[in-house]
Short mmCIF file of C-alpha atoms in Angstrom, two decimals:
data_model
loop_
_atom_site.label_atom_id
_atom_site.label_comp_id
_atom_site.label_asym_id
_atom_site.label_seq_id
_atom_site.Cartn_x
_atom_site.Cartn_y
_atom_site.Cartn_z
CA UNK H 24 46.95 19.67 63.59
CA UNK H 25 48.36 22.92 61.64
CA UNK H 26 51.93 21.29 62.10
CA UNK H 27 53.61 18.41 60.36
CA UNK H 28 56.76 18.97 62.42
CA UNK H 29 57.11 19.87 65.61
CA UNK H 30 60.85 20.48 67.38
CA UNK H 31 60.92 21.63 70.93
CA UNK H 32 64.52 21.92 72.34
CA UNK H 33 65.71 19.07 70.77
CA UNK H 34 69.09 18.38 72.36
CA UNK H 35 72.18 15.52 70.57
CA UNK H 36 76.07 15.14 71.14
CA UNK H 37 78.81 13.14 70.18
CA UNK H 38 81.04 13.05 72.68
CA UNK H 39 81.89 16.92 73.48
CA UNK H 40 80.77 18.00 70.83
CA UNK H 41 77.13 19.68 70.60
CA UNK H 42 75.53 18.99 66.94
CA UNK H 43 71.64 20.12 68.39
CA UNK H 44 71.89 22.61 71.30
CA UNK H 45 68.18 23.41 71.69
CA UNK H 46 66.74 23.10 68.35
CA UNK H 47 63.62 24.52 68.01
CA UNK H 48 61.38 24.35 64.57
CA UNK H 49 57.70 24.01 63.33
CA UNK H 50 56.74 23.13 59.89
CA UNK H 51 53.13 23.99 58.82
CA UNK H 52 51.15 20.88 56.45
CA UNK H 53 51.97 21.12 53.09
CA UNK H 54 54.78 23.61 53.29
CA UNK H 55 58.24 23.82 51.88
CA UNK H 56 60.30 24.50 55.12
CA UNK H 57 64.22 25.32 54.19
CA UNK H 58 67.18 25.21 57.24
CA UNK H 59 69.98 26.93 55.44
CA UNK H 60 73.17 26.50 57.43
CA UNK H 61 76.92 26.21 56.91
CA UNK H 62 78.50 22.78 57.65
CA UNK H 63 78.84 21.25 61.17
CA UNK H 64 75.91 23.54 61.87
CA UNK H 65 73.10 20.34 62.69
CA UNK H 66 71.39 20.47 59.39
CA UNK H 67 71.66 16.33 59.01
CA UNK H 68 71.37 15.41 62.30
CA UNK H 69 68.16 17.29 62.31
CA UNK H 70 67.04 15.12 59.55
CA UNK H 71 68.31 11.90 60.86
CA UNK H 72 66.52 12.47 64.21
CA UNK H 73 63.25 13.54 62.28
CA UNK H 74 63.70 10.14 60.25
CA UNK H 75 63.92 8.16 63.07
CA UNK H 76 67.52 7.45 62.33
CA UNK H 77 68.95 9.02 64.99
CA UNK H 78 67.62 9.30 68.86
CA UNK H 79 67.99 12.57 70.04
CA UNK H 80 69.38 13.32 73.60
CA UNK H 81 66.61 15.95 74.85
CA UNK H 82 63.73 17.28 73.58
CA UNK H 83 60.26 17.17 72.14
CA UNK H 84 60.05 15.66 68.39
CA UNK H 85 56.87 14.51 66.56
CA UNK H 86 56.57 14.26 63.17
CA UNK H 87 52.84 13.92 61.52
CA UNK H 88 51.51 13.74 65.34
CA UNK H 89 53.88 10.81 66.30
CA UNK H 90 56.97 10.87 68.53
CA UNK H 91 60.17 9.92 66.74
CA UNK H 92 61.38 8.09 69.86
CA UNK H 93 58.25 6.23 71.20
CA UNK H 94 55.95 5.83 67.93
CA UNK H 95 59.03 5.58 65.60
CA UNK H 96 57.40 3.06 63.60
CA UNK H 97 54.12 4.99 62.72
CA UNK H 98 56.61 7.58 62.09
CA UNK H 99 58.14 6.08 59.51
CA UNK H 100 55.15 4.83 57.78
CA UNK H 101 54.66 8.20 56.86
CA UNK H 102 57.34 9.68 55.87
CA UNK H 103 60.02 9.85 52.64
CA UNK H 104 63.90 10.71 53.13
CA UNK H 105 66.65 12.20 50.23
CA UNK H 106 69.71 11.99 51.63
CA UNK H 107 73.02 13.90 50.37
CA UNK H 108 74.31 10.14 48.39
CA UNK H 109 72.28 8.17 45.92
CA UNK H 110 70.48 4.77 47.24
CA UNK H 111 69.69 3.45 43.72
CA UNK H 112 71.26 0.62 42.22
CA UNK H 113 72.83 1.54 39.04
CA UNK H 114 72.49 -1.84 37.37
CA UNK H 115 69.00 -1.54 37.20
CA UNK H 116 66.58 0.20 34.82
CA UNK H 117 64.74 2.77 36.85
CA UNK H 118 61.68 0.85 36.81
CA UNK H 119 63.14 -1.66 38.34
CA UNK H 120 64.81 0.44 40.54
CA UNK H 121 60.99 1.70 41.92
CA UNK H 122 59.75 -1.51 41.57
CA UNK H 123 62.41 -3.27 44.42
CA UNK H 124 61.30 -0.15 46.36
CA UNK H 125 57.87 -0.85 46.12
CA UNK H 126 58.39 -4.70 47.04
CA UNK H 127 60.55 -3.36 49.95
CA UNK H 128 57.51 -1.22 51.30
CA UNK H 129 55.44 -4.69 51.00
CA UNK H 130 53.09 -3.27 48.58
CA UNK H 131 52.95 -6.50 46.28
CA UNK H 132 54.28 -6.89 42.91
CA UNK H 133 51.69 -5.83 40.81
CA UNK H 134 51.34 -2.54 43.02
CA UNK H 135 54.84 -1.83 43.33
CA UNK H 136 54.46 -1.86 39.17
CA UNK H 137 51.32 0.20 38.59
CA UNK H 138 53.40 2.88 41.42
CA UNK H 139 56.66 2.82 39.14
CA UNK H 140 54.85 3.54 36.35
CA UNK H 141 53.51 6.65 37.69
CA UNK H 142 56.45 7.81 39.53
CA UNK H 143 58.18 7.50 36.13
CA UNK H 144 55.68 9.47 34.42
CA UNK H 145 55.16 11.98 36.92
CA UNK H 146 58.71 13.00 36.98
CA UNK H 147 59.65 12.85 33.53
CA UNK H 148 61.30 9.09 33.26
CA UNK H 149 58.69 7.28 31.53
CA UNK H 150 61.05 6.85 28.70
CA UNK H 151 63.61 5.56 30.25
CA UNK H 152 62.31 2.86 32.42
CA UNK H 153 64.98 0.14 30.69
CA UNK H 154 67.91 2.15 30.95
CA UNK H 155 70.52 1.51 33.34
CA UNK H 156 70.75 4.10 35.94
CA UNK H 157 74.75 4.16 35.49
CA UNK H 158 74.13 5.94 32.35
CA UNK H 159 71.36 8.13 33.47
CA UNK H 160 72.39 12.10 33.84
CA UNK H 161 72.92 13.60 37.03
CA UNK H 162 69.89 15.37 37.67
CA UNK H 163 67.65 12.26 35.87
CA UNK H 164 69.54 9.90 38.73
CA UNK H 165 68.26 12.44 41.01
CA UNK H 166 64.38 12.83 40.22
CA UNK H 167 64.95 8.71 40.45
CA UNK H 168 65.90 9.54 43.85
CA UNK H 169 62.84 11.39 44.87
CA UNK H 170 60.73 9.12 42.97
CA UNK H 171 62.03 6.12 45.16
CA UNK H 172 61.28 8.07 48.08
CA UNK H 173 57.27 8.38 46.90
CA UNK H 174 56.72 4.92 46.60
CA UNK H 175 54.39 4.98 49.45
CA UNK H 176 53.25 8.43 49.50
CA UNK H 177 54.58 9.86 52.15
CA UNK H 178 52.69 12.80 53.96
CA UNK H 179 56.35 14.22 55.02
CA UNK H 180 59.61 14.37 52.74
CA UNK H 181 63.34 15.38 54.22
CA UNK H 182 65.27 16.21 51.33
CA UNK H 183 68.96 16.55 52.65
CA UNK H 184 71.24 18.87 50.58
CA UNK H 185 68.98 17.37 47.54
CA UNK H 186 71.51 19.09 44.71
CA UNK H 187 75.08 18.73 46.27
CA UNK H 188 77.07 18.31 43.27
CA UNK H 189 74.74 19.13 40.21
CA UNK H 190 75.31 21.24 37.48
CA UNK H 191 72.59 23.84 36.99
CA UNK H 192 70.73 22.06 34.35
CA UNK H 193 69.91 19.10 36.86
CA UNK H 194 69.21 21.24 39.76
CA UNK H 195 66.67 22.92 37.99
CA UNK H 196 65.34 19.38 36.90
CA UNK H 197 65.18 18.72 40.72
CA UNK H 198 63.61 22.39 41.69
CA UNK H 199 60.88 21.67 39.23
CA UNK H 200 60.46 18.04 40.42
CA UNK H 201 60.27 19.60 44.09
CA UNK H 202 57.59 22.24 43.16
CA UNK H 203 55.76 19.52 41.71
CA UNK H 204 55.33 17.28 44.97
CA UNK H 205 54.98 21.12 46.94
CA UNK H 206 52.05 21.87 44.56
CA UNK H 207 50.41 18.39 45.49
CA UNK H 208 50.11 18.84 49.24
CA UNK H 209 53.57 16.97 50.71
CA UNK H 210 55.29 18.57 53.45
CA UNK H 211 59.02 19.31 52.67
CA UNK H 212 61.29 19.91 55.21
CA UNK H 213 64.50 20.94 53.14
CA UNK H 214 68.13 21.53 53.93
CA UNK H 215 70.50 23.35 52.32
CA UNK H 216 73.75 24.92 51.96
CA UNK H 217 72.26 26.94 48.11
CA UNK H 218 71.18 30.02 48.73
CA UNK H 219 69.45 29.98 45.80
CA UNK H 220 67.98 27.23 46.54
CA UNK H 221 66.01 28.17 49.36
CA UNK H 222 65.19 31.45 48.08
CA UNK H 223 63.71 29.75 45.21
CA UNK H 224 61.59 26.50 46.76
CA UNK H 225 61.07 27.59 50.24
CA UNK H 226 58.24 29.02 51.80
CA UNK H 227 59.82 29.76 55.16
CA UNK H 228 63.37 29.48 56.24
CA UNK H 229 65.02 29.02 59.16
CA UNK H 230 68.61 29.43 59.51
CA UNK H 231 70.83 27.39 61.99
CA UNK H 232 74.13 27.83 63.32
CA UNK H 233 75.91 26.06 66.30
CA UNK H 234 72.95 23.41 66.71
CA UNK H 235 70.11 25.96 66.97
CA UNK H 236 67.47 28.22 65.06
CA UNK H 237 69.14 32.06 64.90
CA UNK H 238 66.98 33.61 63.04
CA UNK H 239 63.43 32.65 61.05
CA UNK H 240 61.02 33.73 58.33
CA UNK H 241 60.08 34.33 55.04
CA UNK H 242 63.27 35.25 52.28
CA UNK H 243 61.95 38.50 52.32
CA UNK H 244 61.85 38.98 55.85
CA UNK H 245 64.68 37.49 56.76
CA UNK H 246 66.55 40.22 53.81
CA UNK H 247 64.53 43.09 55.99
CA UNK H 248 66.77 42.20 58.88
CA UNK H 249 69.90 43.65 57.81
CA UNK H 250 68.23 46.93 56.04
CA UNK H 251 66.99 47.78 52.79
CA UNK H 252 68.06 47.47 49.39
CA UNK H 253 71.27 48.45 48.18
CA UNK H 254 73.05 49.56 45.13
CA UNK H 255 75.98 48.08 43.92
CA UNK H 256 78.63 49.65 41.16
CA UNK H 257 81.78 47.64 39.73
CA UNK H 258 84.33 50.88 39.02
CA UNK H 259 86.49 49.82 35.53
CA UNK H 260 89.64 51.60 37.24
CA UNK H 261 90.45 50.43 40.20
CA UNK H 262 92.44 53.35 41.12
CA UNK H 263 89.41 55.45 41.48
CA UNK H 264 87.50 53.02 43.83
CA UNK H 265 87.85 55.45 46.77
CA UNK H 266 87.05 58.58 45.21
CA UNK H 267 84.00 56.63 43.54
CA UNK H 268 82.85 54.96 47.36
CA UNK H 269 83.48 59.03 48.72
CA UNK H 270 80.70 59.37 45.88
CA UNK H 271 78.14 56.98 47.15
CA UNK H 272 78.03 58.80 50.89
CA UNK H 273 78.21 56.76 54.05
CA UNK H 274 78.25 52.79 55.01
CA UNK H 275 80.30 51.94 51.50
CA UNK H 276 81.43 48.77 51.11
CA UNK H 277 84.44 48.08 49.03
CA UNK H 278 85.93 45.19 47.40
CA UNK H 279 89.09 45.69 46.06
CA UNK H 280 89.54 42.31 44.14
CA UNK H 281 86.30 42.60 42.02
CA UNK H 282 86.34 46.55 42.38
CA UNK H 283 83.02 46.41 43.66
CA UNK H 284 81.30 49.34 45.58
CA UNK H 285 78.11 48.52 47.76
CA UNK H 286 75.71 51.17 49.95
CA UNK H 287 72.42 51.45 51.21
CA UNK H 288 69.46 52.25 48.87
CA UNK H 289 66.95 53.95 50.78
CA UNK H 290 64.99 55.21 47.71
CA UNK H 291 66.11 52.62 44.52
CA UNK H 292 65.41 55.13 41.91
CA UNK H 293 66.44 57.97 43.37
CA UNK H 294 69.67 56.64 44.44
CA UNK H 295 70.58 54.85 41.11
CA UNK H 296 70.07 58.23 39.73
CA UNK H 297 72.12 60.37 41.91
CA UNK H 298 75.05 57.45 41.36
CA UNK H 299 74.88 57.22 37.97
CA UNK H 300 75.29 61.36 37.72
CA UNK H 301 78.03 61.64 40.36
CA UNK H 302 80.01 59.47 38.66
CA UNK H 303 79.48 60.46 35.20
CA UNK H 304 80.40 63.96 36.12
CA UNK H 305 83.07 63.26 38.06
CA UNK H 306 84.38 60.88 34.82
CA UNK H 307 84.79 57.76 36.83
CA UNK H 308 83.38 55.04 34.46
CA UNK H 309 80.91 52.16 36.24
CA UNK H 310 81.20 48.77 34.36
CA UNK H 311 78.03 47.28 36.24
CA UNK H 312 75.50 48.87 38.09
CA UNK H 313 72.61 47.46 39.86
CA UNK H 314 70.16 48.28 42.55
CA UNK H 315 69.41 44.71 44.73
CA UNK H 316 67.64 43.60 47.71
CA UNK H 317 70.01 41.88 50.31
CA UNK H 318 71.39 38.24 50.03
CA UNK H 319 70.61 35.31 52.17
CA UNK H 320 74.25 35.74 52.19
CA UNK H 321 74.25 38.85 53.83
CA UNK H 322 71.45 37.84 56.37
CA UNK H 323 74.04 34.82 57.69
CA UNK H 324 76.90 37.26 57.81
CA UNK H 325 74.95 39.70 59.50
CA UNK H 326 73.59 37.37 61.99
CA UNK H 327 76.22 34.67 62.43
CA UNK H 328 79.44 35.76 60.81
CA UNK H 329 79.83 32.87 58.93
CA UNK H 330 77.98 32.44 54.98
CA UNK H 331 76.66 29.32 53.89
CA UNK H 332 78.45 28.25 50.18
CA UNK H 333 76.82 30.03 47.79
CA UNK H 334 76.12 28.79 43.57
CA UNK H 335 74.78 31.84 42.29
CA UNK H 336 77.56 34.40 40.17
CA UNK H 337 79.86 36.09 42.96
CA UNK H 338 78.15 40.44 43.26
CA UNK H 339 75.22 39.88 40.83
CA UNK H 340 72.15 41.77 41.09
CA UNK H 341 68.73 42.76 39.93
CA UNK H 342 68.96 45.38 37.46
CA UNK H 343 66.47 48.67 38.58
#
């Protein structure tokens, strides 16, 4: 089998209220899958029905060849879940932490030891196998985390909203930690609300809205969808945005708070260059300008009117 996950109109509700309306997704073996979505969109339940934690109402689910309602058991023998919250104790040292995992999963004390060990090493813990998780850092608690979920190996990993509430330092602890287990073969299904994020870890994304897939595909195709690339020029007087967006031609968009001017981009250099000479003769100086390709962001605008929250700093772009 090419698929780890399968989803086939996977149905749930809670009371009136439709959290999967037809869900349909396919993860390939050994890829990083990303569903980007706003909240309330199904994200979790997904998750929670793909970890056997939740029954869902309709549909066809199997995860590593097993149906999550029938075969939920062999299911779960072969899977790993991250949820959003932490499920460590932090009184313990994280080796002990692994250790009551691996004695959890029945695999024997001296087992459950020699698999701490390596989970410690392999993300970056060994030296703090002693130390009491209370006093570990954010993103240290959170490669913990994963670790905990690898005590048996799983062939499938769910990482729910992995970095909610992170600084940047540990969510690039976790990214790395992620590309790690990618680079070893384990299927990751992730979610997300980042956009970052799943630009940067995912190979394929599919993003949900109202309890269904609405669009699917790589970053890069998913950007195609709503055009080109684009230039964008922050004006230092505001009271010249419109004669500077005039400047730009047609399909300017203009945001007065940030005085920031966006169009299409058809040809990056060329355009950059006509820009930066219409405006210099015209004496209207640019603070910032950039030529970009288009934003997650801008794909669930375009396709859903609603963006998922976003980490990254509010208009930047790649510099041409």
């Amino acid at each position: 089998m090419s698929d780890a996950i399968v989803v086939e109109g996977a149905h749930k509700r809670y009371g009136e209220k439709r959290a999967l309306d037809g869900l349909d997704l396919r993860v390939r073996r050994g890829a990083v899958h990303g569903v980007l979505g706003p909240n309330g969109a199904g994200k979790t339940t997904a998750v929670r029905i793909l970890s056997t934690l939740l029954r869902p109402d309709g549909g066809r689910v199997e995860v590593a060849g097993f149906d999550v309602r029938d075969e939920a058991a062999e299911v779960r023998r072969r899977i790993g879940l991250l949820g959003q919250h932490a499920a460590v104790d932090e009184e313990l040292g994280g080796r002990q932490n692994l250790e009551m995992f691996g004695r959890l999963h029945h695999l024997g004390a001296r087992r459950s030891g020699t698999r701490a060990d390596a989970l410690l090493e392999r993300f970056g813990l060994a030296g703090t196998g002693r130390k009491p998780v209370k006093r570990y850092s954010g993103g240290m608690r959170r490669r913990l985390d994963l670790a905990a979920c690898l005590i048996t190996d799983p062939e499938v990993l769910f990482l729910d909203e992995p970095t909610t509430g992170l600084d940047p330092r540990g969510r690039t602890e976790v990214w790395s930690a992620v590309r790690s287990l990618a680079a070893g073969g384990t299927t990751i299904l992730l979610t997300t609300q980042y956009l970052e994020e799943a630009d940067q870890l995912a190979d394929r994304i599919s993003l949900v809205d109202g309890g269904r897939v609405v669009a699917e595909g790589t970053a890069d195709r998913l950007k195609d969808r709503v055009g080109g690339d684009r230039i964008d020029v922050v004006v230092r007087d505001a009271g010249r945005l419109g004669e500077a967006a005039r400047l730009l031609g047609d399909q300017v968009s203009v945001d007065e708070d940030r005085r920031l001017l966006g169009a299409p981009a058809p040809d990056r250099m060329a355009t950059l260059s006509r820009a930066v000479r219409a405006l210099e003769e015209a004496g209207i100086e640019a603070e910032d300008i950039a030529v970009r390709r288009p934003t997650l962001d801008e794909v669930f605008l375009a396709l859903t009117g609603t963006a998922p929250r976003a980490h990254t700093t509010a208009g930047a772009g790649v510099a041409a």
